[in-house]
Backbone as numpy.savetxt, mean C-alpha at the origin, in Angstrom:
# Nx Ny Nz CAx CAy CAz Cx Cy Cz
17.18 -14.62 -20.71 15.95 -14.02 -20.25 16.05 -13.87 -18.74
15.73 -12.69 -18.21 15.79 -12.38 -16.80 14.41 -12.02 -16.26
13.98 -12.80 -15.23 12.70 -12.46 -14.60 12.90 -11.33 -13.62
11.84 -10.47 -13.49 11.93 -9.43 -12.51 10.76 -9.49 -11.51
10.06 -10.65 -11.48 8.92 -10.68 -10.59 8.98 -11.99 -9.74
9.16 -13.14 -10.33 9.21 -14.39 -9.55 10.68 -14.69 -9.25
10.98 -14.93 -7.96 12.38 -14.99 -7.58 12.86 -16.28 -7.05
12.08 -17.34 -7.19 12.54 -18.66 -6.87 13.77 -18.98 -7.68
13.70 -18.71 -9.01 14.79 -18.95 -9.92 16.01 -18.12 -9.62
15.76 -16.89 -9.20 16.88 -15.98 -8.91 17.70 -16.45 -7.68
16.95 -16.90 -6.68 17.61 -17.50 -5.51 18.46 -18.76 -5.88
17.89 -19.57 -6.83 18.60 -20.75 -7.23 19.81 -20.38 -8.02
19.66 -19.50 -9.00 20.79 -19.09 -9.83 21.88 -18.34 -9.01
21.47 -17.61 -8.04 22.46 -16.95 -7.14 23.29 -17.97 -6.41
22.63 -18.99 -5.86 23.34 -20.05 -5.19 24.29 -20.81 -6.09
23.83 -21.13 -7.31 24.69 -21.85 -8.25 25.88 -20.94 -8.61
25.61 -19.69 -8.85 26.73 -18.79 -9.23 27.79 -18.68 -8.14
27.27 -18.64 -6.88 28.20 -18.60 -5.71 29.03 -19.87 -5.68
28.37 -20.98 -5.91 29.09 -22.25 -5.81 30.12 -22.38 -6.94
29.81 -21.76 -8.08 30.66 -21.81 -9.24 31.75 -20.75 -9.22
31.66 -19.86 -8.21 32.67 -18.81 -8.15 32.46 -17.63 -9.06
31.23 -17.53 -9.58 30.89 -16.40 -10.49 30.39 -15.24 -9.68
31.30 -14.44 -9.21 30.89 -13.33 -8.27 30.08 -12.27 -9.02
30.31 -12.03 -10.31 29.61 -11.03 -11.03 28.14 -11.39 -11.16
27.86 -12.65 -11.61 26.46 -13.06 -11.78 25.73 -13.19 -10.44
26.48 -13.61 -9.42 25.87 -13.68 -8.11 25.46 -12.31 -7.62
26.35 -11.34 -7.85 26.00 -9.95 -7.42 24.82 -9.44 -8.17
24.66 -9.77 -9.50 23.50 -9.33 -10.24 22.24 -9.90 -9.65
22.16 -11.22 -9.45 20.98 -11.86 -8.93 20.65 -11.41 -7.55
21.72 -11.21 -6.73 21.47 -10.75 -5.40 20.91 -9.31 -5.39
21.39 -8.53 -6.34 20.83 -7.14 -6.46 19.45 -7.14 -6.93
19.08 -8.08 -7.80 17.63 -8.20 -8.28 16.75 -8.54 -7.08
17.23 -9.45 -6.27 16.39 -9.88 -5.15 16.28 -8.67 -4.14
17.41 -8.01 -3.92 17.39 -6.82 -3.05 16.48 -5.73 -3.55
16.45 -5.51 -4.89 15.53 -4.48 -5.42 14.07 -4.84 -5.22
13.75 -6.11 -5.38 12.35 -6.55 -5.15 11.95 -6.35 -3.70
12.84 -6.76 -2.79 12.59 -6.57 -1.37 12.48 -5.09 -1.07
13.38 -4.32 -1.68 13.33 -2.85 -1.47 11.97 -2.26 -1.89
11.46 -2.73 -3.05 10.14 -2.20 -3.48 9.05 -2.56 -2.52
9.09 -3.77 -1.96 8.09 -4.14 -0.91 8.26 -3.28 0.30
9.51 -3.03 0.65 9.79 -2.19 1.82 9.23 -0.80 1.65
9.36 -0.26 0.46 8.82 1.09 0.19 7.32 1.13 0.39
6.64 0.11 -0.11 5.13 0.03 0.07 4.76 0.02 1.53
5.55 -0.64 2.38 5.28 -0.69 3.80 5.66 0.57 4.49
6.70 1.22 4.10 7.13 2.50 4.69 6.05 3.55 4.46
5.43 3.54 3.32 4.40 4.53 3.00 3.06 4.12 3.64
2.86 2.81 3.82 1.61 2.32 4.40 1.95 1.41 5.58
2.42 2.01 6.72 2.94 1.18 7.83 1.92 0.37 8.59
0.65 0.77 8.60 -0.38 0.07 9.33 -1.60 -0.21 8.47
-1.46 -1.03 7.45 -2.59 -1.28 6.55 -3.67 -2.09 7.18
-4.92 -1.85 6.80 -6.04 -2.68 7.21 -6.57 -3.48 6.03
-6.73 -4.82 6.24 -7.19 -5.66 5.11 -8.50 -5.14 4.52
-8.51 -5.11 3.18 -9.72 -4.84 2.43 -10.18 -3.36 2.67
-9.28 -2.49 3.14 -9.58 -1.07 3.27 -8.56 -0.25 2.45
-9.10 0.59 1.61 -8.24 1.43 0.79 -7.62 2.52 1.61
-6.33 2.44 1.86 -5.61 3.42 2.69 -5.44 4.73 1.95
-5.28 5.81 2.66 -5.14 7.14 2.07 -3.85 7.35 1.27
-2.85 6.53 1.54 -1.57 6.64 0.78 -1.33 5.54 -0.24
-2.38 4.75 -0.57 -2.24 3.73 -1.62 -2.02 4.40 -2.93
-2.71 5.49 -3.23 -2.55 6.15 -4.53 -1.16 6.65 -4.76
-0.57 7.45 -3.86 0.81 7.88 -4.06 1.78 6.72 -4.20
1.52 5.58 -3.52 2.41 4.45 -3.63 2.47 3.89 -5.04
1.31 3.79 -5.66 1.23 3.31 -7.01 1.87 4.31 -7.99
1.72 5.60 -7.69 2.36 6.58 -8.58 3.90 6.44 -8.50
4.44 6.14 -7.32 5.86 5.87 -7.24 6.26 4.61 -8.05
5.38 3.64 -8.00 5.61 2.41 -8.85 5.59 2.78 -10.36
4.75 3.68 -10.76 4.78 4.09 -12.18 6.03 4.83 -12.51
6.58 5.59 -11.61 7.85 6.28 -11.86 9.02 5.31 -12.02
8.99 4.29 -11.19 10.03 3.24 -11.30 9.96 2.52 -12.61
8.76 2.21 -13.07 8.60 1.50 -14.38 8.97 2.42 -15.50
8.65 3.75 -15.40 9.03 4.68 -16.45 10.50 4.84 -16.59
11.18 4.82 -15.46 12.63 4.88 -15.49 13.21 3.65 -16.18
12.68 2.45 -15.78 13.16 1.20 -16.37 12.92 1.17 -17.87
11.73 1.67 -18.32 11.40 1.72 -19.74 12.36 2.62 -20.49
12.64 3.80 -19.92 13.59 4.74 -20.53 14.97 4.16 -20.68
15.47 3.50 -19.60 16.80 2.85 -19.69 16.79 1.73 -20.71
15.69 0.95 -20.80 15.68 -0.15 -21.70 15.73 0.30 -23.14
15.22 1.54 -23.40 15.24 2.08 -24.77 16.56 2.83 -25.10
17.09 3.49 -24.12 18.26 4.39 -24.36 19.62 3.70 -23.97
19.58 2.86 -22.94 20.76 2.14 -22.49 20.45 0.68 -22.19
20.14 -0.12 -23.27 19.70 -1.48 -23.03 20.74 -2.35 -22.29
21.98 -1.92 -22.34 23.05 -2.72 -21.71 23.17 -2.44 -20.19
22.44 -1.41 -19.73 22.51 -0.97 -18.30 21.68 -1.92 -17.49
22.30 -2.64 -16.56 21.62 -3.61 -15.73 20.63 -2.94 -14.75
20.79 -1.70 -14.45 19.99 -1.07 -13.52 18.46 -0.98 -13.98
18.26 -1.14 -15.28 16.88 -1.14 -15.79 16.09 -2.29 -15.15
16.79 -3.43 -14.94 16.18 -4.58 -14.29 15.85 -4.26 -12.83
16.73 -3.55 -12.18 16.54 -3.26 -10.76 15.27 -2.38 -10.55
15.15 -1.40 -11.40 13.96 -0.50 -11.23 12.64 -1.28 -11.49
12.67 -2.16 -12.54 11.49 -2.95 -12.79 11.20 -3.93 -11.66
12.27 -4.46 -11.11 12.12 -5.44 -10.01 11.51 -4.73 -8.77
12.01 -3.48 -8.48 11.50 -2.74 -7.34 9.99 -2.41 -7.57
9.67 -2.05 -8.79 8.25 -1.80 -9.04 7.37 -3.01 -8.84
7.88 -4.17 -9.19 7.10 -5.43 -8.97 6.99 -5.72 -7.50
8.09 -5.48 -6.78 8.03 -5.71 -5.34 7.03 -4.78 -4.64
7.02 -3.51 -5.08 6.11 -2.57 -4.55 4.63 -2.99 -4.84
4.39 -3.41 -6.07 3.03 -3.87 -6.44 2.62 -5.09 -5.62
3.52 -6.02 -5.55 3.20 -7.29 -4.79 2.99 -6.99 -3.31
3.79 -6.05 -2.78 3.58 -5.63 -1.39 2.24 -4.98 -1.14
1.87 -4.11 -2.08 0.52 -3.39 -1.93 -0.62 -4.39 -1.96
-0.64 -5.31 -2.89 -1.71 -6.21 -2.99 -1.76 -7.17 -1.79
-0.57 -7.55 -1.31 -0.48 -8.41 -0.14 -1.05 -7.76 1.06
-0.72 -6.45 1.27 -1.26 -5.78 2.43 -2.71 -5.58 2.36
-3.20 -5.23 1.14 -4.65 -5.00 0.95 -5.49 -6.20 1.16
-4.99 -7.35 0.64 -5.74 -8.61 0.66 -5.43 -9.53 1.80
-4.64 -9.05 2.80 -4.24 -9.87 3.89 -3.52 -11.13 3.41
-2.62 -10.94 2.47 -1.80 -11.95 1.92 -2.55 -13.03 1.05
-3.82 -12.72 0.73 -4.59 -13.62 -0.15 -4.06 -13.57 -1.52
-3.69 -12.39 -2.03 -3.37 -12.19 -3.43 -1.84 -11.84 -3.55
-1.22 -12.57 -4.46 0.15 -12.21 -4.88 0.06 -11.98 -6.38
0.50 -10.83 -6.82 0.31 -10.48 -8.29 1.49 -10.77 -9.15
2.65 -11.01 -8.57 3.85 -11.09 -9.43 4.31 -12.51 -9.72
3.72 -13.51 -9.12 4.01 -14.88 -9.44 2.80 -15.73 -9.10
2.61 -16.81 -9.84 1.33 -17.55 -9.81 1.45 -18.93 -9.15
2.62 -19.29 -8.55 2.71 -20.58 -7.92 1.73 -20.70 -6.78
1.74 -19.72 -5.86 0.81 -19.72 -4.76 -0.63 -19.68 -5.18
-0.90 -18.81 -6.22 -2.24 -18.69 -6.71 -2.75 -20.02 -7.31
-1.92 -20.70 -8.06 -2.33 -21.99 -8.59 -2.60 -23.01 -7.49
-1.75 -22.98 -6.48 -1.96 -23.90 -5.34 -3.30 -23.61 -4.65
-3.56 -22.35 -4.42 -4.82 -21.97 -3.76 -6.06 -22.37 -4.61
-5.96 -22.22 -5.93 -7.06 -22.57 -6.77 -7.37 -24.07 -6.64
-6.24 -24.86 -6.65 -6.44 -26.31 -6.49 -7.02 -26.69 -5.17
-6.54 -26.04 -4.09 -7.05 -26.33 -2.74 -8.52 -26.00 -2.59
-8.91 -24.86 -3.16 -10.31 -24.47 -3.03 -11.22 -25.38 -3.83
-10.77 -25.74 -5.03 -11.59 -26.72 -5.86 -11.72 -28.04 -5.10
-10.64 -28.50 -4.57 -10.69 -29.77 -3.78 -11.64 -29.68 -2.63
-11.61 -28.55 -1.85 -12.57 -28.36 -0.80 -14.01 -28.36 -1.25
-14.24 -27.68 -2.38 -15.59 -27.56 -2.87 -16.12 -28.95 -3.33
-15.23 -29.75 -3.86 -15.65 -31.10 -4.32 -16.08 -31.96 -3.14
-15.54 -31.65 -1.98 -15.90 -32.37 -0.74 -16.99 -31.62 0.06
-17.60 -30.64 -0.53 -18.71 -29.98 0.10 -18.40 -28.75 0.99
-17.11 -28.33 1.00 -16.78 -27.20 1.82 -16.67 -25.96 0.90
-17.63 -25.12 1.00 -17.73 -23.93 0.15 -17.35 -22.64 0.92
-16.70 -22.78 2.06 -16.38 -21.58 2.88 -15.49 -20.61 2.15
-14.62 -21.10 1.29 -13.65 -20.23 0.60 -13.99 -20.08 -0.89
-15.25 -20.43 -1.25 -15.60 -20.38 -2.66 -15.50 -19.00 -3.28
-15.74 -17.94 -2.42 -15.68 -16.59 -2.98 -14.29 -16.21 -3.45
-13.28 -16.87 -2.86 -11.92 -16.56 -3.22 -11.60 -17.16 -4.56
-12.30 -18.21 -5.00 -11.98 -18.85 -6.27 -12.12 -17.88 -7.41
-13.22 -17.15 -7.44 -13.40 -16.20 -8.52 -12.32 -15.14 -8.62
-11.86 -14.73 -7.42 -10.74 -13.67 -7.39 -9.46 -14.29 -7.90
-9.15 -15.52 -7.52 -7.91 -16.11 -7.93 -7.91 -16.51 -9.38
-9.03 -17.01 -9.87 -9.11 -17.37 -11.30 -9.01 -16.11 -12.16
-9.69 -15.07 -11.73 -9.64 -13.76 -12.45 -8.18 -13.24 -12.50
-7.43 -13.46 -11.35 -6.09 -12.99 -11.30 -5.18 -13.81 -12.29
-5.43 -15.13 -12.34 -4.68 -15.94 -13.26 -4.93 -15.60 -14.72
-6.23 -15.41 -15.04 -6.59 -15.03 -16.40 -6.04 -13.71 -16.81
-6.07 -12.73 -15.87 -5.55 -11.39 -16.16 -4.01 -11.45 -16.37
-3.35 -12.38 -15.62 -1.93 -12.54 -15.81 -1.64 -13.08 -17.22
-2.41 -14.01 -17.68 -2.31 -14.49 -19.06 -2.52 -13.39 -20.06
-3.57 -12.59 -19.82 -3.92 -11.49 -20.72 -2.76 -10.46 -20.77
-2.13 -10.19 -19.62 -1.01 -9.31 -19.58 0.16 -9.86 -20.36
0.37 -11.17 -20.28 1.48 -11.77 -21.03 1.23 -11.64 -22.53
-0.03 -11.89 -22.93 -0.41 -11.76 -24.38 -0.16 -10.38 -24.89
-0.64 -9.41 -24.03 -0.50 -8.01 -24.42 0.96 -7.60 -24.53
1.75 -8.08 -23.58 3.15 -7.70 -23.57 3.92 -8.21 -24.83
3.47 -9.38 -25.26 4.08 -9.94 -26.50 4.01 -9.01 -27.70
2.77 -8.51 -27.93 2.61 -7.59 -29.05 3.20 -6.19 -28.78
3.14 -5.80 -27.51 3.72 -4.48 -27.14 5.18 -4.45 -27.34
5.90 -5.52 -26.88 7.34 -5.60 -26.98 7.74 -5.69 -28.47
6.94 -6.47 -29.27 7.24 -6.66 -30.66 7.21 -5.33 -31.38
6.29 -4.47 -30.98 6.09 -3.19 -31.67 6.94 -2.02 -31.10
6.97 -1.97 -29.77 7.57 -0.84 -29.08 8.92 -1.12 -28.40
9.29 -2.40 -28.38 10.57 -2.79 -27.74 10.66 -2.32 -26.26
11.73 -1.60 -25.98 11.95 -1.19 -24.59 10.87 -0.29 -24.07
10.27 0.54 -24.94 9.22 1.47 -24.51 7.94 0.81 -24.12
7.83 -0.53 -24.29 6.62 -1.24 -23.92 6.28 -1.10 -22.45
7.29 -0.94 -21.63 7.01 -0.80 -20.17 6.34 0.51 -19.83
6.28 1.44 -20.78 5.54 2.70 -20.56 4.08 2.41 -20.34
3.54 1.35 -21.02 2.10 0.97 -20.84 1.89 0.51 -19.37
2.81 -0.23 -18.82 2.68 -0.67 -17.43 2.78 0.52 -16.49
3.70 1.50 -16.81 3.89 2.64 -16.01 2.59 3.49 -16.02
2.03 3.67 -17.21 0.74 4.41 -17.35 -0.38 3.75 -16.59
-0.42 2.42 -16.59 -1.48 1.67 -15.89 -1.31 1.91 -14.38
-0.07 1.81 -13.91 0.19 2.11 -12.48 -0.26 3.51 -12.11
0.12 4.44 -12.99 -0.17 5.85 -12.72 -1.70 6.08 -12.63
-2.40 5.47 -13.53 -3.89 5.60 -13.54 -4.50 5.02 -12.26
-3.95 3.84 -11.82 -4.46 3.24 -10.62 -4.18 4.24 -9.41
-2.98 4.80 -9.36 -2.63 5.74 -8.29 -3.53 7.00 -8.30
-3.70 7.55 -9.49 -4.59 8.72 -9.60 -6.01 8.37 -9.25
-6.47 7.15 -9.66 -7.77 6.76 -9.31 -7.99 6.67 -7.80
-6.99 6.09 -7.09 -7.03 5.98 -5.66 -7.14 7.37 -5.01
-6.33 8.29 -5.52 -6.25 9.66 -4.96 -7.63 10.34 -5.17
-8.17 10.24 -6.40 -9.47 10.87 -6.72 -10.58 10.24 -5.84
-10.49 8.98 -5.60 -11.51 8.29 -4.79 -11.50 8.88 -3.36
-10.29 9.02 -2.78 -10.15 9.59 -1.46 -10.65 11.01 -1.38
-10.35 11.79 -2.41 -10.75 13.21 -2.52 -12.26 13.32 -2.53
-12.91 12.54 -3.41 -14.37 12.62 -3.55 -15.13 12.04 -2.35
-14.57 10.97 -1.79 -15.22 10.30 -0.67 -15.18 11.22 0.59
-14.07 11.88 0.79 -13.92 12.59 2.05 -13.91 14.12 1.91
-14.02 14.62 0.60 -14.20 16.03 0.39 -12.95 16.80 0.88
-11.78 16.40 0.41 -10.53 17.00 0.87 -9.79 17.58 -0.32
-8.65 18.24 -0.05 -7.85 18.78 -1.13 -6.93 17.72 -1.71
-6.40 18.02 -2.95 -5.49 17.08 -3.57 -4.26 16.86 -2.71
-3.70 17.95 -2.10 -2.52 17.82 -1.25 -2.73 16.91 -0.06
-3.92 17.08 0.52 -4.25 16.21 1.68 -4.38 14.78 1.32
-4.97 14.53 0.09 -5.08 13.15 -0.32 -3.78 12.49 -0.65
-2.89 13.27 -1.30 -1.57 12.74 -1.70 -0.68 12.49 -0.52
-0.71 13.40 0.46 0.17 13.18 1.64 -0.36 12.22 2.65
-1.70 11.94 2.64 -2.32 11.02 3.53 -2.45 11.59 4.93
-2.26 12.87 5.15 -2.31 13.48 6.49 -3.59 14.22 6.73
-4.58 14.04 5.86 -5.84 14.79 5.90 -6.68 14.40 7.11
-6.64 13.11 7.47 -7.62 12.57 8.46 -7.62 13.38 9.73
-6.46 13.37 10.43 -6.40 14.04 11.76 -6.38 15.54 11.71
-5.80 16.11 10.61 -5.76 17.55 10.51 -7.17 18.09 10.37
-7.99 17.46 9.59 -9.37 17.87 9.47 -10.15 17.66 10.79
-9.94 16.54 11.43 -10.65 16.23 12.64 -10.31 17.24 13.71
-9.06 17.56 13.88 -8.64 18.52 14.92 -9.10 19.97 14.60
-9.16 20.27 13.31 -9.68 21.52 12.91 -11.18 21.62 13.30
-11.92 20.56 13.08 -13.34 20.51 13.43 -13.53 20.63 14.92
-12.59 20.08 15.69 -12.69 20.12 17.14 -12.09 21.39 17.74
-11.67 22.31 16.85 -11.12 23.59 17.30 -9.84 23.43 18.16
-8.99 22.47 17.76 -7.74 22.26 18.45 -6.64 23.12 17.84
-5.95 23.89 18.65 -4.85 24.76 18.15 -3.54 24.07 18.33
-2.49 24.61 17.60 -1.17 24.10 17.70 -0.65 24.22 19.18
-1.09 25.28 19.89 -0.63 25.49 21.25 -1.19 24.38 22.13
-2.44 23.94 21.86 -3.02 22.83 22.64 -2.24 21.56 22.44
-1.80 21.33 21.16 -1.00 20.15 20.93 0.31 20.09 21.71
0.86 21.27 21.87 2.14 21.36 22.57 2.04 21.42 24.09
0.79 21.47 24.60 0.54 21.46 26.01 0.05 20.06 26.39
0.86 19.34 27.20 0.49 18.02 27.57 -0.81 17.91 28.26
-1.06 18.84 29.20 -2.31 18.81 29.93 -3.53 19.01 29.03
-3.44 20.00 28.17 -4.54 20.28 27.21 -4.76 19.08 26.29
-3.66 18.52 25.85 -3.74 17.36 24.96 -4.46 16.17 25.56
-4.13 15.86 26.81 -4.75 14.77 27.48 -6.18 15.11 27.94
-6.40 16.41 28.20 -7.74 16.87 28.57 -8.70 16.66 27.48
-8.23 16.87 26.19 -9.07 16.62 25.06 -9.41 15.18 24.93
-8.45 14.27 25.23 -8.73 12.85 25.18 -9.82 12.50 26.19
-9.73 13.07 27.39 -10.73 12.78 28.43 -12.15 13.24 28.01
-12.21 14.36 27.26 -13.50 14.84 26.83 -14.13 13.92 25.76
-13.25 13.41 24.88 -13.69 12.50 23.81 -14.07 11.14 24.36
-13.36 10.72 25.41 -13.58 9.42 26.05 -14.87 9.45 26.92
-16.01 9.36 26.25 -17.31 9.63 26.91 -17.53 8.57 28.01
-17.24 7.32 27.71 -17.50 6.30 28.71 -16.44 6.16 29.82
-15.37 6.87 29.65 -14.29 6.93 30.67 -13.58 5.67 30.86
-13.46 4.76 29.84 -12.76 3.53 30.00 -11.26 3.62 29.68
-10.81 4.85 29.34 -9.41 5.02 28.96 -9.05 4.67 27.57
-10.10 4.50 26.74 -9.87 4.20 25.31 -10.79 5.04 24.47
-10.32 5.49 23.31 -11.10 6.25 22.37 -11.56 5.30 21.34
-12.86 4.94 21.32 -13.46 4.05 20.30 -13.94 4.86 19.14
-14.28 4.08 18.03 -14.74 4.68 16.79 -16.07 5.49 17.00
-16.99 4.87 17.80 -18.28 5.50 18.07 -18.13 6.85 18.80
-17.19 6.91 19.79 -17.02 8.12 20.53 -16.41 9.22 19.62
-15.45 8.84 18.76 -14.82 9.82 17.90 -15.85 10.29 16.87
-16.67 9.37 16.36 -17.66 9.74 15.36 -18.68 10.73 15.97
-19.09 10.47 17.21 -20.10 11.37 17.82 -19.46 12.78 18.01
-18.23 12.81 18.48 -17.57 14.13 18.71 -17.47 14.91 17.42
-17.07 14.30 16.38 -16.86 14.96 15.11 -18.17 15.32 14.47
-19.19 14.49 14.61 -20.55 14.82 14.09 -21.09 16.01 14.83
-20.92 16.04 16.14 -21.43 17.13 16.93 -20.72 18.45 16.56
-19.46 18.38 16.14 -18.67 19.52 15.73 -18.99 19.95 14.33
-19.84 19.21 13.66 -20.26 19.61 12.29 -19.41 19.05 11.16
-18.53 18.07 11.49 -17.74 17.47 10.43 -18.43 16.23 9.81
-18.50 16.23 8.45 -19.08 15.05 7.84 -18.06 14.07 7.51
-18.18 12.87 8.03 -17.17 11.84 7.84 -17.84 10.50 7.87
-17.41 9.62 6.95 -18.04 8.30 6.83 -17.47 7.34 7.91
-18.10 6.20 8.05 -17.60 5.17 8.98 -16.19 4.70 8.56
-16.01 4.61 7.29 -14.64 4.20 6.79 -13.63 5.31 7.19
-14.04 6.53 7.12 -13.15 7.62 7.51 -12.79 7.55 8.97
-13.78 7.24 9.81 -13.50 7.05 11.26 -12.60 5.93 11.47
-12.74 4.80 10.82 -11.87 3.68 10.94 -10.41 4.07 10.55
-10.29 4.86 9.50 -9.01 5.29 9.06 -8.29 6.22 10.14
-9.12 7.08 10.74 -8.59 7.90 11.82 -8.07 7.11 12.99
-8.86 6.12 13.39 -8.47 5.21 14.48 -7.16 4.46 14.10
-7.14 3.98 12.86 -6.00 3.19 12.42 -4.67 3.88 12.49
-4.67 5.21 12.28 -3.48 6.02 12.31 -2.81 5.95 13.64
-3.62 6.02 14.74 -3.04 6.03 16.06 -3.07 4.71 16.79
-3.75 3.67 16.19 -3.88 2.41 16.82 -2.65 1.54 16.56
-1.60 1.75 17.33 -0.33 1.05 17.13 -0.36 -0.43 17.49
-1.22 -0.79 18.43 -1.34 -2.21 18.89 -2.36 -3.01 18.15
-3.14 -2.37 17.24 -4.12 -3.05 16.45 -5.33 -3.56 17.17
-5.75 -2.99 18.26 -6.89 -3.40 19.00 -8.20 -2.69 18.58
-8.03 -1.81 17.58 -9.23 -1.11 17.11 -9.66 0.09 17.88
-8.84 0.57 18.82 -9.18 1.78 19.56 -7.86 2.42 19.96
-7.95 3.66 20.47 -6.75 4.41 20.84 -6.71 4.60 22.31
-5.60 4.12 22.92 -5.38 4.29 24.39 -4.87 5.68 24.67
-4.73 5.98 25.96 -4.20 7.31 26.35 -2.74 7.46 25.86
-1.95 6.42 26.00 -0.54 6.46 25.53 -0.49 6.69 24.04
-1.31 5.92 23.30 -1.35 6.03 21.88 -1.78 7.43 21.42
-2.77 8.02 22.17 -3.23 9.34 21.87 -2.11 10.37 22.06
-1.38 10.25 23.20 -0.26 11.17 23.42 0.75 11.12 22.33
1.16 9.88 21.95 2.20 9.70 20.90 1.66 10.27 19.60
0.36 10.05 19.30 -0.24 10.50 18.07 -0.19 12.05 17.97
-0.61 12.67 19.07 -0.70 14.14 19.12 0.67 14.78 19.04
1.59 14.26 19.88 2.89 14.90 20.05 3.87 14.48 18.94
3.80 13.19 18.55 4.81 12.72 17.63 4.43 12.85 16.15
3.16 12.68 15.80 2.81 12.63 14.39 2.10 13.89 13.89
1.56 14.74 14.74 0.76 15.81 14.24 1.37 17.18 14.35
2.51 17.29 14.93 3.10 18.63 15.07 3.36 19.21 13.67
2.76 20.33 13.42 2.97 20.99 12.14 1.96 20.58 11.05
1.02 19.61 11.39 0.10 19.21 10.30 -1.22 19.86 10.40
-1.48 20.63 11.50 -2.75 21.30 11.61 -2.79 22.42 10.57
-3.90 22.58 9.94 -4.01 23.56 8.87 -3.84 24.98 9.44
-3.31 25.88 8.59 -2.95 27.19 9.06 -4.16 28.07 9.45
-5.35 27.58 9.04 -6.56 28.35 9.34 -6.95 28.27 10.81
-6.33 27.27 11.53 -6.68 27.10 12.98 -6.28 28.32 13.77
């Protein structure tokens, strides 16, 4: 039996195999670990600056990629069960999933193994017994996570018994539905196109269109920084959420406070919640070239 989610055992077995001189098994376990790390890396590459408890515009496409990885693993398990790469694809999907939930929950939630979850449940219960209820809200989340993990195990038993290798298709479909749900949520919330929601580049392209910024202005350093100065109403050298919201609202663009936060997050490389002149220049020149809609 080979685990594709919890890797404490894989690290242990890899070490034992290395000590025993079993290069083949060591290579397999090391590849499993690498695939899991690779999946986590993919989630971060697509979502480089996540904000805790905020649904990012590219979360949906990331889960869709996870569904593709699981679908490939399921297909290999059914058609080529001896092919070890089926484990690598499943492991990468688990790493991606675990990375997504870790980024979204500020490392509160790990979905692929329950050691940390069980520890946290015990800690919170102990704190509550001594009258500290500060983290009590987390208990419901963690217990629900543990129960859902059990439910998933129970479901997988019957699914594997009936569908064998194709059982992973259910996981792939679930991932796909989560991804599509995230994309639809972004579309409906921000009134954008499917392409803009999938690529995650809708925020600033819409904003610059509303502000009547042309591609020529982006390519002109003086015009680019002049626009920053106009938006920086208080003249402190930083573009805050309120200033950006006011400018876009005045231009007739409807955008929620969450949308404004998402705009700021794209260019806020140092995480201080606002955009400096240097960050603005990098954002305009480095990230937006070619993303302004053709109607400008």
